[in-house]
Short mmCIF file of C-alpha atoms in Angstrom, two decimals:
data_model
loop_
_atom_site.label_atom_id
_atom_site.label_comp_id
_atom_site.label_asym_id
_atom_site.label_seq_id
_atom_site.Cartn_x
_atom_site.Cartn_y
_atom_site.Cartn_z
CA MET A 26 33.78 29.74 9.55
CA SER A 27 30.96 31.75 11.13
CA GLU A 28 28.52 30.04 13.48
CA MET A 29 24.89 30.50 14.41
CA ILE A 30 22.55 29.26 17.12
CA LYS A 31 19.87 26.89 15.87
CA GLN A 32 17.10 24.99 17.59
CA GLN A 33 16.57 21.25 17.35
CA ARG A 34 12.82 21.26 17.75
CA ALA A 35 11.60 17.68 17.86
CA GLU A 36 14.40 15.12 17.95
CA SER A 37 12.93 11.69 18.63
CA PHE A 38 14.11 9.17 21.20
CA VAL A 39 13.14 5.67 22.30
CA PHE A 40 14.83 4.93 25.61
CA VAL A 41 15.88 1.54 26.94
CA GLY A 42 16.07 1.45 30.72
CA GLU A 43 18.62 4.01 31.88
CA GLU A 44 20.91 3.64 28.88
CA ALA A 45 22.26 6.95 27.60
CA LEU A 46 21.49 8.05 24.04
CA ASN A 47 23.39 10.66 22.05
CA LEU A 48 21.73 13.96 21.37
CA ARG A 49 22.16 14.59 17.63
CA TYR A 50 23.97 17.88 18.34
CA MET A 51 25.86 19.17 21.36
CA PRO A 52 23.32 21.21 23.35
CA LEU A 53 24.35 24.82 23.77
CA ARG A 54 23.12 25.39 27.28
CA GLN A 55 21.09 23.91 30.11
CA GLY A 56 17.46 23.34 29.24
CA VAL A 57 16.83 20.31 27.03
CA VAL A 58 13.03 19.97 26.96
CA VAL A 59 11.43 16.54 26.48
CA ARG A 60 7.77 15.99 25.67
CA SER A 61 5.48 13.17 24.58
CA HIS A 62 4.64 14.67 21.16
CA ALA A 63 6.68 16.29 18.43
CA VAL A 64 4.65 19.50 18.64
CA LYS A 65 2.36 20.95 21.26
CA GLU A 66 -0.49 21.06 18.74
CA ASN A 67 -0.66 17.25 18.75
CA THR A 68 -3.68 16.54 20.96
CA ASN A 69 -4.70 13.01 19.97
CA ASP A 70 -3.52 11.85 23.40
CA GLU A 71 -2.66 13.64 26.59
CA HIS A 72 0.38 15.84 26.00
CA VAL A 73 3.04 15.27 28.64
CA MET A 74 5.92 17.62 29.42
CA PHE A 75 8.58 15.59 31.18
CA LYS A 76 10.80 17.09 33.88
CA GLU A 77 14.56 17.23 33.75
CA HIS A 78 16.25 15.56 36.76
CA VAL A 79 12.95 13.82 37.51
CA ASP A 80 12.13 11.93 34.30
CA TYR A 81 15.43 12.34 32.47
CA VAL A 82 18.97 13.59 32.94
CA VAL A 83 21.28 15.26 30.45
CA ASP A 84 25.07 15.16 30.51
CA TYR A 85 25.76 18.46 28.80
CA GLU A 86 29.49 17.83 28.61
CA ARG A 87 29.07 14.55 26.74
CA GLY A 88 25.88 15.45 24.88
CA VAL A 89 23.90 12.43 26.06
CA ILE A 90 20.46 11.94 27.61
CA SER A 91 18.91 9.09 29.61
CA ARG A 92 15.82 8.11 31.61
CA THR A 93 15.84 8.17 35.36
CA PRO A 94 14.99 4.97 37.32
CA ASN A 95 11.46 6.17 38.13
CA SER A 96 10.82 8.10 34.93
CA ARG A 97 7.39 8.59 33.40
CA ILE A 98 9.06 8.16 30.01
CA PRO A 99 8.18 4.68 28.70
CA ASP A 100 10.93 2.04 28.83
CA TRP A 101 11.39 0.27 25.50
CA SER A 102 12.85 -2.79 27.22
CA LEU A 103 9.20 -3.58 28.04
CA HIS A 104 8.26 -3.64 24.34
CA PRO A 105 7.23 -7.16 23.28
CA MET A 106 9.82 -7.15 20.48
CA TYR A 107 12.73 -5.83 22.54
CA GLY A 108 15.90 -7.76 21.83
CA ILE A 109 14.37 -9.95 19.12
CA LYS A 110 16.42 -10.34 15.95
CA ARG A 111 14.92 -11.02 12.51
CA PHE A 112 11.47 -10.35 13.92
CA ASP A 113 8.25 -11.00 12.03
CA HIS A 114 5.96 -8.09 12.85
CA THR A 115 2.86 -10.04 11.79
CA LEU A 116 3.23 -12.22 14.89
CA TYR A 117 2.62 -9.27 17.23
CA THR A 118 -0.60 -7.45 18.04
CA ASP A 119 1.26 -4.16 18.55
CA TYR A 120 4.72 -3.72 17.06
CA SER A 121 4.67 0.08 16.97
CA ASN A 122 7.05 2.40 18.83
CA GLN A 123 4.44 5.13 19.15
CA ALA A 124 3.84 4.64 22.86
CA TYR A 125 7.60 4.71 23.53
CA THR A 126 8.66 7.69 21.42
CA VAL A 127 9.37 11.07 22.99
CA TYR A 128 10.75 14.28 21.50
CA ALA A 129 13.45 16.69 22.67
CA GLN A 130 13.99 20.37 21.98
CA TYR A 131 17.24 22.24 22.56
CA ASP A 132 19.58 24.89 21.15
CA TYR A 133 22.93 24.12 19.55
CA ILE A 134 25.64 25.90 17.59
CA ALA A 135 25.59 25.22 13.86
CA GLU A 136 27.92 26.27 11.10
CA HIS A 137 26.40 29.19 9.22
CA TYR A 138 26.34 27.46 5.83
CA GLU A 139 23.47 25.25 6.98
CA GLY A 140 21.12 28.12 6.28
CA GLU A 141 22.58 29.45 3.04
CA ILE A 142 20.64 29.02 -0.19
CA ASP A 143 21.96 29.00 -3.73
CA PRO A 144 19.07 30.34 -5.86
CA ALA A 145 20.77 29.24 -9.07
CA ILE A 146 20.93 25.62 -7.94
CA ALA A 147 17.32 25.57 -6.78
CA SER A 148 16.20 27.12 -10.06
CA SER A 149 18.14 24.56 -12.08
CA ILE A 150 16.41 21.71 -10.23
CA LEU A 151 12.91 23.22 -10.10
CA PRO A 152 12.73 25.62 -13.06
CA GLN A 153 9.02 25.20 -13.75
CA THR A 154 7.90 25.13 -10.12
CA LEU A 155 9.88 28.19 -9.07
CA ALA A 156 8.96 30.12 -12.21
CA LYS A 157 5.29 29.72 -11.35
CA LEU A 158 5.73 30.62 -7.69
CA GLN A 159 7.86 33.64 -8.48
CA ALA A 160 5.18 34.80 -10.91
CA GLY A 161 2.58 34.63 -8.15
CA GLU A 162 0.87 31.60 -9.63
CA GLN A 163 -0.17 28.27 -8.18
CA ALA A 164 2.21 25.34 -8.70
CA THR A 165 0.96 21.75 -8.61
CA TYR A 166 3.07 19.24 -6.70
CA THR A 167 2.13 15.59 -7.25
CA VAL A 168 3.47 12.95 -4.89
CA LEU A 169 4.09 9.45 -6.24
CA GLY A 170 5.41 6.61 -4.13
CA ASP A 171 4.78 4.07 -1.40
CA SER A 172 3.40 4.37 2.14
CA ILE A 173 6.10 6.82 3.23
CA SER A 174 4.91 9.12 0.46
CA THR A 175 1.32 8.74 1.74
CA GLY A 176 2.58 10.25 5.00
CA GLY A 177 3.09 7.17 7.17
CA GLU A 178 3.65 7.54 10.16
CA ALA A 179 3.55 11.31 10.58
CA SER A 180 1.26 12.43 13.40
CA ALA A 181 -0.59 14.81 11.06
CA GLU A 182 -0.45 15.65 7.36
CA GLN A 183 1.24 18.97 8.04
CA TRP A 184 4.28 17.09 9.39
CA THR A 185 4.72 14.81 6.37
CA PHE A 186 7.79 15.47 4.25
CA PHE A 187 5.72 16.56 1.24
CA SER A 188 3.64 19.04 3.25
CA ARG A 189 6.82 20.44 4.79
CA LEU A 190 8.36 20.74 1.33
CA SER A 191 5.25 22.46 -0.04
CA ARG A 192 5.33 25.02 2.79
CA TYR A 193 9.04 25.61 2.32
CA LEU A 194 8.70 26.26 -1.41
CA CYS A 195 5.75 28.56 -0.87
CA GLU A 196 7.36 30.54 1.94
CA GLN A 197 10.75 30.74 0.27
CA TYR A 198 9.68 31.58 -3.26
CA GLY A 199 6.05 32.62 -3.53
CA SER A 200 4.28 33.76 -0.37
CA ALA A 201 5.06 37.46 -0.85
CA LEU A 202 3.38 37.28 -4.25
CA GLY A 203 0.34 35.32 -3.10
CA ALA A 204 1.48 32.12 -4.81
CA ASP A 205 0.74 28.72 -3.36
CA VAL A 206 1.38 25.03 -3.92
CA ALA A 207 -1.50 22.67 -4.73
CA LEU A 208 -0.59 19.30 -3.26
CA VAL A 209 -1.91 16.19 -5.02
CA ASN A 210 -1.05 12.87 -3.41
CA ARG A 211 -1.04 9.80 -5.66
CA ALA A 212 1.04 7.54 -3.42
CA ILE A 213 -0.21 4.08 -2.38
CA GLY A 214 0.89 2.17 0.70
CA GLY A 215 2.69 -1.12 0.12
CA GLU A 216 3.43 -0.30 -3.50
CA THR A 217 6.65 -1.00 -5.39
CA SER A 218 8.01 0.78 -8.44
CA ARG A 219 6.19 -1.77 -10.60
CA GLY A 220 2.84 -0.50 -9.32
CA GLY A 221 3.84 3.13 -9.72
CA LEU A 222 4.87 2.58 -13.31
CA ALA A 223 1.62 0.77 -14.08
CA ARG A 224 -0.51 3.74 -13.05
CA ILE A 225 1.61 6.83 -13.74
CA GLU A 226 -0.25 7.59 -16.97
CA ARG A 227 -3.65 7.24 -15.28
CA ASP A 228 -2.93 8.80 -11.87
CA VAL A 229 -0.14 11.32 -12.35
CA ILE A 230 -0.12 12.76 -15.88
CA PRO A 231 -3.75 14.06 -15.64
CA THR A 232 -2.86 16.14 -12.56
CA ARG A 233 -0.82 18.42 -14.86
CA PRO A 234 2.02 18.60 -12.35
CA ASP A 235 4.73 21.22 -12.12
CA LEU A 236 6.66 18.99 -9.71
CA VAL A 237 6.59 15.24 -9.19
CA THR A 238 8.51 13.44 -6.46
CA ILE A 239 9.04 9.72 -7.01
CA GLY A 240 9.60 7.80 -3.78
CA TYR A 241 10.19 4.08 -4.27
CA GLY A 242 12.78 1.56 -3.13
CA MET A 243 11.65 0.63 0.36
CA ASN A 244 9.22 -2.08 -0.73
CA ASP A 245 11.27 -2.91 -3.80
CA GLN A 246 14.25 -3.96 -1.66
CA ASN A 247 12.17 -6.05 0.75
CA VAL A 248 12.73 -9.78 0.73
CA SER A 249 10.06 -11.30 -1.50
CA ALA A 250 7.13 -13.26 -0.11
CA ARG A 251 9.01 -16.45 -1.01
CA GLY A 252 11.78 -15.34 1.33
CA GLN A 253 14.27 -15.08 -1.50
CA ASP A 254 15.86 -12.14 -3.28
CA SER A 255 14.25 -8.71 -3.37
CA ALA A 256 10.61 -8.10 -4.22
CA ILE A 257 11.73 -6.13 -7.27
CA PRO A 258 15.23 -7.01 -8.54
CA LEU A 259 17.56 -4.01 -8.72
CA SER A 260 17.81 -4.11 -12.52
CA GLN A 261 14.01 -4.09 -12.83
CA PHE A 262 13.77 -1.28 -10.27
CA VAL A 263 16.15 0.84 -12.33
CA GLU A 264 14.15 0.14 -15.50
CA ASN A 265 10.87 1.02 -13.77
CA ILE A 266 12.12 4.37 -12.45
CA GLU A 267 13.82 5.14 -15.76
CA THR A 268 10.56 4.54 -17.61
CA MET A 269 8.67 6.80 -15.18
CA ILE A 270 11.14 9.62 -15.87
CA LYS A 271 10.71 9.14 -19.63
CA TRP A 272 6.91 9.07 -19.32
CA LEU A 273 6.89 12.33 -17.37
CA ARG A 274 9.26 14.00 -19.81
CA ASP A 275 7.29 12.85 -22.81
CA GLN A 276 3.89 13.85 -21.44
CA THR A 277 4.67 16.89 -19.26
CA SER A 278 7.26 19.61 -18.69
CA CYS A 279 7.29 19.04 -14.92
CA ASP A 280 10.25 19.11 -12.58
CA ILE A 281 11.20 15.68 -11.19
CA ILE A 282 12.88 14.77 -7.91
CA LEU A 283 13.72 11.17 -7.05
CA VAL A 284 13.61 10.34 -3.34
CA THR A 285 15.84 7.64 -1.89
CA PRO A 286 14.29 5.58 0.93
CA CYS A 287 15.28 5.71 4.57
CA SER A 288 16.83 2.63 6.14
CA PRO A 289 14.38 0.04 7.49
CA ASN A 290 14.95 -1.63 10.85
CA PRO A 291 17.87 -4.03 10.23
CA ASP A 292 16.30 -6.52 12.66
CA TRP A 293 13.14 -6.82 10.56
CA LYS A 294 12.77 -10.17 8.84
CA ARG A 295 11.68 -8.72 5.51
CA THR A 296 14.54 -6.30 4.89
CA SER A 297 17.10 -7.49 2.35
CA GLY A 298 19.92 -5.31 3.65
CA ARG A 299 20.27 -3.84 0.16
CA THR A 300 18.60 -0.45 0.64
CA VAL A 301 21.98 1.14 -0.06
CA ASP A 302 22.00 -0.39 -3.55
CA TYR A 303 18.54 0.91 -4.41
CA ALA A 304 19.44 4.37 -3.09
CA ALA A 305 22.66 4.38 -5.13
CA ALA A 306 20.70 3.38 -8.24
CA LEU A 307 18.39 6.37 -7.80
CA CYS A 308 21.40 8.68 -7.42
CA GLU A 309 22.88 7.26 -10.62
CA LEU A 310 19.61 7.78 -12.48
CA GLY A 311 19.56 11.37 -11.25
CA VAL A 312 22.94 11.97 -12.84
CA ARG A 313 22.05 10.12 -16.04
CA TYR A 314 18.81 12.03 -16.62
CA ASN A 315 19.79 15.30 -14.96
CA VAL A 316 17.02 15.19 -12.37
CA GLY A 317 17.32 16.05 -8.71
CA VAL A 318 17.73 13.38 -6.06
CA ALA A 319 16.72 13.98 -2.44
CA ASP A 320 19.08 11.49 -0.84
CA THR A 321 17.22 10.64 2.33
CA TYR A 322 19.23 7.44 2.69
CA ALA A 323 22.46 9.44 3.13
CA VAL A 324 20.86 11.82 5.65
CA TRP A 325 19.36 8.87 7.55
CA GLU A 326 22.64 6.97 7.67
CA ALA A 327 24.36 10.07 9.02
CA GLU A 328 21.81 10.13 11.86
CA LEU A 329 22.49 6.48 12.67
CA ALA A 330 26.25 7.08 12.54
CA ALA A 331 25.78 9.95 15.01
CA GLY A 332 24.10 7.59 17.49
CA LYS A 333 20.40 7.62 16.63
CA THR A 334 18.80 4.19 16.90
CA PRO A 335 16.42 2.69 14.32
CA GLU A 336 13.72 2.54 16.99
CA SER A 337 14.11 6.27 17.64
CA LEU A 338 13.50 7.08 13.97
CA LEU A 339 10.90 4.50 12.90
CA LEU A 340 7.49 4.91 14.50
CA ASN A 341 6.17 1.55 13.30
CA ASN A 342 9.52 -0.05 14.24
CA ILE A 343 9.82 -1.34 10.67
CA ASN A 344 10.09 1.22 7.89
CA HIS A 345 7.87 4.25 8.55
CA PRO A 346 9.52 7.45 9.82
CA ASN A 347 8.13 9.35 12.78
CA ASP A 348 7.72 13.14 12.69
CA TYR A 349 11.46 13.65 13.14
CA GLY A 350 12.06 11.12 10.38
CA HIS A 351 9.88 13.14 8.02
CA GLU A 352 11.97 16.17 8.99
CA LEU A 353 15.03 14.20 7.83
CA TYR A 354 13.33 13.65 4.48
CA LEU A 355 12.84 17.42 4.22
CA ARG A 356 16.50 17.96 5.05
CA ALA A 357 17.43 15.75 2.11
CA PHE A 358 15.38 18.03 -0.16
CA LEU A 359 17.01 21.12 1.34
CA LYS A 360 20.49 19.70 0.88
CA LEU A 361 19.62 19.19 -2.78
CA LEU A 362 18.15 22.66 -3.25
CA HIS A 363 20.94 24.34 -1.27
CA GLY A 364 23.63 22.57 -3.26
CA ARG A 365 25.21 20.75 -0.32
#
């Protein structure tokens, strides 16, 4: 199979002492670059470019990276929640990983099929959206979901998964014709599928969407306030999402993509450990109703299996992806649209 050189642009890391962490891919050559922000344009704080052999070392044969003893890269072992199991984030003034997260850039060899697109598959999933873009018209993309769908914790709106997806669709299918995507965000932080269902007629239908992404499951699977079961039982979750699909099909002709949630920190007190069940339910609904499913959960689990740590992916250390995490959400959409 043919190969191609690709660039991993902003892979996130949270380092503990001098422990080595796996790079997601085997770096092609010397020159892994590590910086304090995902992109140079991030200027909310001082942007730091760390120095190889001074702040970090890379074992290019093994594909691992670690801090040096006197590194300027923050050491997560100094985080107040380091090593604590079943933690309750409400007991801490600052539970975020933001101050400890750094980003790496490097080249690697990828199999060529990563970049191939099947236009027929994309058109079958997004017939209305792509028809408008390919006609040089504006397509409306409405985002429905919880705090992840509001953009938490991306460093800027342009790095959220929905903004990345909007740009991709525009560039891939409509930019040459002057088409664009109008992004309408109707997501609410902390919401479950119950809340989304209650307001879909009021908040989503009037936007006259061509595409709606539905991103629930993270808060639904959380342990309830009573400390028992899930906030929204799985059977009720399925019914809620099913009813949303029916509402959209009855009231609009829009394309629909369900979005499975990423995995929360397994050490967080409120996670039920059943995210896999809620993700599987969304995949089953996708098959039943012939709608696309961006399976972020599968992409996320593959990252963890490859050696990424929850802390390296979750900026709030609980359930909100960092910039790289939002890139993983985009990859789930691309896997769907590319037919992989």
